[in-house]
GROMACS .gro file of N, CA and C in nm:
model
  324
    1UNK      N    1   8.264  13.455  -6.699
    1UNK     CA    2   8.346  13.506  -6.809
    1UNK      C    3   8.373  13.654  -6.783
    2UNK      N    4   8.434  13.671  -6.787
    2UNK     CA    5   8.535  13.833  -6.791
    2UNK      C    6   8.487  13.893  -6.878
    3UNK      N    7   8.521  14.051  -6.867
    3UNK     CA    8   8.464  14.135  -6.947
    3UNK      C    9   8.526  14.158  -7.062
    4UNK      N   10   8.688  14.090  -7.090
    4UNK     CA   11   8.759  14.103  -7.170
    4UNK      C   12   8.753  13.957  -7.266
    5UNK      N   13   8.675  13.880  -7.217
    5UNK     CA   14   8.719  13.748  -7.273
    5UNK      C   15   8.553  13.744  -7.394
    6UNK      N   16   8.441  13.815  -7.294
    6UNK     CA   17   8.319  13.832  -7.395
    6UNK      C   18   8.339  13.935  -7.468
    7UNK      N   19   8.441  13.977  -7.475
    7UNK     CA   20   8.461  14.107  -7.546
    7UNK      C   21   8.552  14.061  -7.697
    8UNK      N   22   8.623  13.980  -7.681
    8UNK     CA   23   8.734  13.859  -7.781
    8UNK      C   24   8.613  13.764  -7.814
    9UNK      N   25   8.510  13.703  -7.746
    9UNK     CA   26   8.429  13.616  -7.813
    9UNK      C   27   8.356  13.694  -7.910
   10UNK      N   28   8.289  13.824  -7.872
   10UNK     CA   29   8.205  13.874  -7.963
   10UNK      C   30   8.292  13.931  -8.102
   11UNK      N   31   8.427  13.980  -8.079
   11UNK     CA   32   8.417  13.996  -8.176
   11UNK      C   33   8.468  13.882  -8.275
   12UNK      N   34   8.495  13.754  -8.195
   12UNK     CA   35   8.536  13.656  -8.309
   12UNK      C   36   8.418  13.590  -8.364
   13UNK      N   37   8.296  13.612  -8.339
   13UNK     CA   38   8.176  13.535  -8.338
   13UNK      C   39   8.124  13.717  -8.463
   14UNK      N   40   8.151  13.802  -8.475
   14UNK     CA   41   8.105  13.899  -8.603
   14UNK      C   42   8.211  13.852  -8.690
   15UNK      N   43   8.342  13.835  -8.665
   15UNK     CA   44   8.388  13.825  -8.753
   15UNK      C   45   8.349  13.671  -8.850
   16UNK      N   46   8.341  13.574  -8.771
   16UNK     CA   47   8.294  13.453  -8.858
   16UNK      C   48   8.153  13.498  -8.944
   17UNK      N   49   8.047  13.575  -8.856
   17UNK     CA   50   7.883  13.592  -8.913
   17UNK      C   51   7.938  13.658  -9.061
   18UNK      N   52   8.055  13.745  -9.072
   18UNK     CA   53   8.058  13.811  -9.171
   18UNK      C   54   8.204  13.719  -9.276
   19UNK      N   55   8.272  13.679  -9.224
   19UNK     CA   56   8.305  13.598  -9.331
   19UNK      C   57   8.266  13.520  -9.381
   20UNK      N   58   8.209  13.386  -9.329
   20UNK     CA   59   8.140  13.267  -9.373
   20UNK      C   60   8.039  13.270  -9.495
   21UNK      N   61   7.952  13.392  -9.475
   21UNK     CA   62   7.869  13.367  -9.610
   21UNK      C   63   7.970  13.410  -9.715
   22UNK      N   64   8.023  13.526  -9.712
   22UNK     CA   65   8.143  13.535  -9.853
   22UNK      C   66   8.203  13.442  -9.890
   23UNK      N   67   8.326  13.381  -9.781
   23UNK     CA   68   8.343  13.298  -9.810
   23UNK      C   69   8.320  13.103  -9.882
   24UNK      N   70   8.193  13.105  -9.829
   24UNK     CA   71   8.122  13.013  -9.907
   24UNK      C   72   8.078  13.009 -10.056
   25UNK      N   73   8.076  13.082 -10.119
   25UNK     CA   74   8.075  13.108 -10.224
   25UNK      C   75   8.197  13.114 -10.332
   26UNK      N   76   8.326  13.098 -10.247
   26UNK     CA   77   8.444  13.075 -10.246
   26UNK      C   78   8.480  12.946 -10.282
   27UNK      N   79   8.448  12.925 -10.133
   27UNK     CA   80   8.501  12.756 -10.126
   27UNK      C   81   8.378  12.655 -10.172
   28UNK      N   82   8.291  12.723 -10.171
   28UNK     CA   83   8.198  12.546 -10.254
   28UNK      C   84   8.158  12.593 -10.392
   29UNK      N   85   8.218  12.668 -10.471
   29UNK     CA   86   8.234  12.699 -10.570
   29UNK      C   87   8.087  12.687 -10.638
   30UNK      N   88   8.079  12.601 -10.796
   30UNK     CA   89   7.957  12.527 -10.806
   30UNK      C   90   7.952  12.378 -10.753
   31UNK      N   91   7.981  12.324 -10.677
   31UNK     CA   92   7.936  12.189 -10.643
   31UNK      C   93   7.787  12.201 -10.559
   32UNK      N   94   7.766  12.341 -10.513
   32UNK     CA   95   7.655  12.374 -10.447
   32UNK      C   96   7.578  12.475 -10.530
   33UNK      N   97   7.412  12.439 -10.621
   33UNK     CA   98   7.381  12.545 -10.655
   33UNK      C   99   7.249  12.599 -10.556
   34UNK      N  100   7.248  12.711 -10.603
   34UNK     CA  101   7.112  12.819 -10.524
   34UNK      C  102   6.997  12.750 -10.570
   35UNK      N  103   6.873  12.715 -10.491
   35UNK     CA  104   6.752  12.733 -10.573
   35UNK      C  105   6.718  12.826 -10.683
   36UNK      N  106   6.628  12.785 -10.771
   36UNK     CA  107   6.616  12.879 -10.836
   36UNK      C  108   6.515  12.997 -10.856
   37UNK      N  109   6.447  13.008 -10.724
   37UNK     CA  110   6.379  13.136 -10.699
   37UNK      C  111   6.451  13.214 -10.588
   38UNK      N  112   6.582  13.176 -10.523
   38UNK     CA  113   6.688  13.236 -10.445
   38UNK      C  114   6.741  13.310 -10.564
   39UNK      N  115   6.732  13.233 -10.712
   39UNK     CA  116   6.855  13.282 -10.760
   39UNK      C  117   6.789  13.421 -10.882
   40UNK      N  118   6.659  13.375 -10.879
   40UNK     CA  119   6.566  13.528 -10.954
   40UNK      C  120   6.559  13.615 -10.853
   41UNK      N  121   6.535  13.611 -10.724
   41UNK     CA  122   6.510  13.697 -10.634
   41UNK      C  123   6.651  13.744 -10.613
   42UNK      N  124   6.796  13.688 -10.639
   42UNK     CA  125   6.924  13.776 -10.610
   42UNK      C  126   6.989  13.857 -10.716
   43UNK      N  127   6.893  13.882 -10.830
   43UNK     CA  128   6.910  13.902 -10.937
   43UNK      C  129   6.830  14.103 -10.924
   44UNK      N  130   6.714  14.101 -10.778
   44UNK     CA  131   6.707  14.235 -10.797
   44UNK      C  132   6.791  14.286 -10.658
   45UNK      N  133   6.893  14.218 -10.603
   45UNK     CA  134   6.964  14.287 -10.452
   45UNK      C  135   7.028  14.458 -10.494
   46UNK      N  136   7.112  14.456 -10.627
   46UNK     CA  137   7.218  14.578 -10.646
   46UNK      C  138   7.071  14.656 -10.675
   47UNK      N  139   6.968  14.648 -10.706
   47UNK     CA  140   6.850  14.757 -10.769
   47UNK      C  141   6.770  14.818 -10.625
   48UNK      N  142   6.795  14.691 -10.533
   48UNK     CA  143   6.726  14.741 -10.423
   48UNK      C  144   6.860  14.816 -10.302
   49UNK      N  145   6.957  14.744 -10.354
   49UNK     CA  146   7.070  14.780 -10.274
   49UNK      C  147   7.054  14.944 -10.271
   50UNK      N  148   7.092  14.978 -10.402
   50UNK     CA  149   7.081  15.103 -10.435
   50UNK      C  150   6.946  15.182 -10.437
   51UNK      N  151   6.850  15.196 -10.430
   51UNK     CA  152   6.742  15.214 -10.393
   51UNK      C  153   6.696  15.258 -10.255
   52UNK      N  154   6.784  15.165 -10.136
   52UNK     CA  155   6.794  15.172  -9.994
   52UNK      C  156   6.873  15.291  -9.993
   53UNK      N  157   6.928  15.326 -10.080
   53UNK     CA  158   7.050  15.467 -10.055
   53UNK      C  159   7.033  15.563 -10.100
   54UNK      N  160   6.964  15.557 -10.233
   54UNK     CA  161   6.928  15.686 -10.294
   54UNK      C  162   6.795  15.722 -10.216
   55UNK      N  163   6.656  15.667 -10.228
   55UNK     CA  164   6.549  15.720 -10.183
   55UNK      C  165   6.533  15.802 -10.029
   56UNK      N  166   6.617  15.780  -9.960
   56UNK     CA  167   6.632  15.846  -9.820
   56UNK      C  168   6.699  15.970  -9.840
   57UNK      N  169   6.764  15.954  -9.910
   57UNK     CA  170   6.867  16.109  -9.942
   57UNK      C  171   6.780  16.168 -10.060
   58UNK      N  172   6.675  16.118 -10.131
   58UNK     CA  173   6.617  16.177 -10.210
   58UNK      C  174   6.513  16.278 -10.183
   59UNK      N  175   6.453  16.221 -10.054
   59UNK     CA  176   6.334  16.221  -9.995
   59UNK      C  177   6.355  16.313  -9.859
   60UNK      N  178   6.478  16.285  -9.823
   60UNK     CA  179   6.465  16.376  -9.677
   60UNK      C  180   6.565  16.496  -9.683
   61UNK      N  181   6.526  16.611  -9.662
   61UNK     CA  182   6.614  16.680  -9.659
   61UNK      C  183   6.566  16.798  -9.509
   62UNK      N  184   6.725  16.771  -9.487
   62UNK     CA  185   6.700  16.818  -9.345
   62UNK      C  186   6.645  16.779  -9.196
   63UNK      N  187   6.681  16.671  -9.244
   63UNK     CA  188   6.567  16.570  -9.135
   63UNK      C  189   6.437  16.522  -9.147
   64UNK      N  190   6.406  16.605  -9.245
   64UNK     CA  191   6.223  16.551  -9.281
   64UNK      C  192   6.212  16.574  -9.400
   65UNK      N  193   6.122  16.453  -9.403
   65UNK     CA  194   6.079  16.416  -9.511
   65UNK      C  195   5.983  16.534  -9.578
   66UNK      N  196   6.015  16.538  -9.725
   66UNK     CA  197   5.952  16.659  -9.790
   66UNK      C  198   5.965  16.607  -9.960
   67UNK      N  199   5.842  16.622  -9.948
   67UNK     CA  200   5.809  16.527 -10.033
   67UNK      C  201   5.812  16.559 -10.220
   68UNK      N  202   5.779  16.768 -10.205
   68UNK     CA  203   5.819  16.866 -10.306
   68UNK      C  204   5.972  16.905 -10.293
   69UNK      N  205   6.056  16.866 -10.345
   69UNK     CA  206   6.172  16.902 -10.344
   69UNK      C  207   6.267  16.897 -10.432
   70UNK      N  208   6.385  17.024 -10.504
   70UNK     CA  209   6.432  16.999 -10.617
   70UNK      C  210   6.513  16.868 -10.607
   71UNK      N  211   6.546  16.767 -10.534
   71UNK     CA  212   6.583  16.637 -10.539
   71UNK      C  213   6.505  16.607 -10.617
   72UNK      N  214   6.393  16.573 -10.557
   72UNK     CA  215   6.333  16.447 -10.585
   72UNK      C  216   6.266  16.496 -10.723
   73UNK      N  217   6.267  16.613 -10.791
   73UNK     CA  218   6.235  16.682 -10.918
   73UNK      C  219   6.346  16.613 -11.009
   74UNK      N  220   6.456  16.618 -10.951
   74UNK     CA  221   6.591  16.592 -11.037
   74UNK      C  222   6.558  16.443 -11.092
   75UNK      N  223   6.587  16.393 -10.974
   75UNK     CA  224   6.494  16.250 -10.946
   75UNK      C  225   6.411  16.170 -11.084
   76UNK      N  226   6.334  16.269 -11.045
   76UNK     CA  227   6.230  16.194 -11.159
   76UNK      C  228   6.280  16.231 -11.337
   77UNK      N  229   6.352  16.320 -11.332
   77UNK     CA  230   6.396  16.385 -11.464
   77UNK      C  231   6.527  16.316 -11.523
   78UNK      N  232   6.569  16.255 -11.390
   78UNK     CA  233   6.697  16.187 -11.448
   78UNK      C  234   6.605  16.017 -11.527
   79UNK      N  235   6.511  15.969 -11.383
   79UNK     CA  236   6.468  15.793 -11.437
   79UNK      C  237   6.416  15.872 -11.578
   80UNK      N  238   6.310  15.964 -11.613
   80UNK     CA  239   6.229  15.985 -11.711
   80UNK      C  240   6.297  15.970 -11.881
   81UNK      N  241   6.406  16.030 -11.789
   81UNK     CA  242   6.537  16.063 -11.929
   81UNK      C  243   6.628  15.903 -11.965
   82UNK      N  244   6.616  15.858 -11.878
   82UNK     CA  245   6.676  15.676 -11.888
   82UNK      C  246   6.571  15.612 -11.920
   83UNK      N  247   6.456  15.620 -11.907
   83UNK     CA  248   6.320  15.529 -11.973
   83UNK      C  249   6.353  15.597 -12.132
   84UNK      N  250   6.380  15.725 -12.182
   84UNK     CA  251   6.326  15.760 -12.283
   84UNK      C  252   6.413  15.752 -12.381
   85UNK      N  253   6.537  15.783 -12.348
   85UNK     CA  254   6.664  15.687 -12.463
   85UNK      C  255   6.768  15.632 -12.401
   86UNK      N  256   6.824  15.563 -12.429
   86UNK     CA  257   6.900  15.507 -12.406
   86UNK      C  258   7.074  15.562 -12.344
   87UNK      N  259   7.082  15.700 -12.408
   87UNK     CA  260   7.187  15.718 -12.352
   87UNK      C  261   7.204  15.777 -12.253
   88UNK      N  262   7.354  15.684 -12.215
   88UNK     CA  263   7.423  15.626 -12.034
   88UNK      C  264   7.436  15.867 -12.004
   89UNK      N  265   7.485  15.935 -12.053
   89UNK     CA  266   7.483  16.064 -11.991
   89UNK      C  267   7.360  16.132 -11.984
   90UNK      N  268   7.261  16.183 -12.055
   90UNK     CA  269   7.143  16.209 -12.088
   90UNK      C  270   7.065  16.200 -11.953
   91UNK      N  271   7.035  16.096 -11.871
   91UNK     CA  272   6.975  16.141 -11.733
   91UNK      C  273   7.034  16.222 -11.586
   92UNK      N  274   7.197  16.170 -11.673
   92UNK     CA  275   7.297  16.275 -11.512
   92UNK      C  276   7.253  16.426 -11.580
   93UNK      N  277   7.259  16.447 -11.714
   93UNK     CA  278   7.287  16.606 -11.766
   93UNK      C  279   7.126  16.638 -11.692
   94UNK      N  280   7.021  16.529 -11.741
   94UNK     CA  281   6.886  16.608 -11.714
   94UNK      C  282   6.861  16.608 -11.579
   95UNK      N  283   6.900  16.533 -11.496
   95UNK     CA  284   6.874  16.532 -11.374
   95UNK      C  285   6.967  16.635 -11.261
   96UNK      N  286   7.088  16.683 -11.323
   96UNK     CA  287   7.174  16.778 -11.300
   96UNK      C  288   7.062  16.927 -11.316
   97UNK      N  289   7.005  16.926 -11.457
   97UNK     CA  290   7.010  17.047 -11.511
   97UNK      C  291   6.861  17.108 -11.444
   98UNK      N  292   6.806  17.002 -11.438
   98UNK     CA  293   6.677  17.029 -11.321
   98UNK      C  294   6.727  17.057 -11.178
   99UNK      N  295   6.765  16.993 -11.153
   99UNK     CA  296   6.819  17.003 -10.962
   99UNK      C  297   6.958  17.146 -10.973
  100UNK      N  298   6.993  17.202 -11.045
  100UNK     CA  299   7.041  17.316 -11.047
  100UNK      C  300   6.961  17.430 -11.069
  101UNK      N  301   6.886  17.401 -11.175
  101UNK     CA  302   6.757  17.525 -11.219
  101UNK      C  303   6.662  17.529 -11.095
  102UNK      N  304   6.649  17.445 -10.999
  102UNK     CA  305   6.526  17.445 -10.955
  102UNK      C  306   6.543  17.545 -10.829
  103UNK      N  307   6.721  17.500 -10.775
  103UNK     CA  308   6.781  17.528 -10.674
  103UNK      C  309   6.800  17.680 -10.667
  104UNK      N  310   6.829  17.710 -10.839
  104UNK     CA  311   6.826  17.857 -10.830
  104UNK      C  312   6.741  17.944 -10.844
  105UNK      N  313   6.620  17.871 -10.883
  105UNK     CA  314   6.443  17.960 -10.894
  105UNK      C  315   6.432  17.985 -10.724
  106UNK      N  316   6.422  17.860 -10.650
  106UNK     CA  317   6.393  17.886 -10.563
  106UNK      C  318   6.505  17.959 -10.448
  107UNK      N  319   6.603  17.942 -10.476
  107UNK     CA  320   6.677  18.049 -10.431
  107UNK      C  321   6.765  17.985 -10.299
  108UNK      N  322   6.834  17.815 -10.333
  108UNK     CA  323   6.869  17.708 -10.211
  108UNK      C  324   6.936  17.724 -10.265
   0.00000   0.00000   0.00000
């Protein structure tokens, strides 16, 4: 096989790996359901999704990990402020107003 022809297989062989599961969900609509500990366990993906994205950028700054940092201060001031009432602005303002104050004590 040629270098151009494994080069057309691979990418028609990502492109199926990545359509097929979307699409299945498509086309077998409900005639096919999930188990139902597939379907509690897909119930925390967007919590961990997001989780995979924030905690690395929370946590590393500058290449290393540092573990005191007005992030991860903000961080905790924003979840603290969403555990403690309910309202949707209240953890951006507190988690803003920490990770700005902190930035300017310490002088970043």
């Amino acid at each position: 096989m040629t270098y151009d022809a494994s080069l057309w297989l691979i990418f028609i062989l990502i492109a199926l790996a990545t359509t097929l599961p979307r699409a299945s969900f498509i086309v077998l609509g409900n005639r096919v359901a999930l188990p139902s500990v597939l379907q509690r366990a897909l119930r925390y993906a967007p919590a961990a999704a997001l989780a995979a994205i924030v905690v690395p950028d929370v946590l590393v700054v500058g290449g290393v990990v540092e573990v005191f940092n007005p992030k991860l201060a903000a961080a905790i001031a924003a979840v603290a402020a969403a555990l403690a009432w309910r309202n949707p602005w209240l953890p951006f303002i507190a988690g803003m107003a920490v990770l700005l104050g902190l930035r300017y004590l310490l002088g970043g």
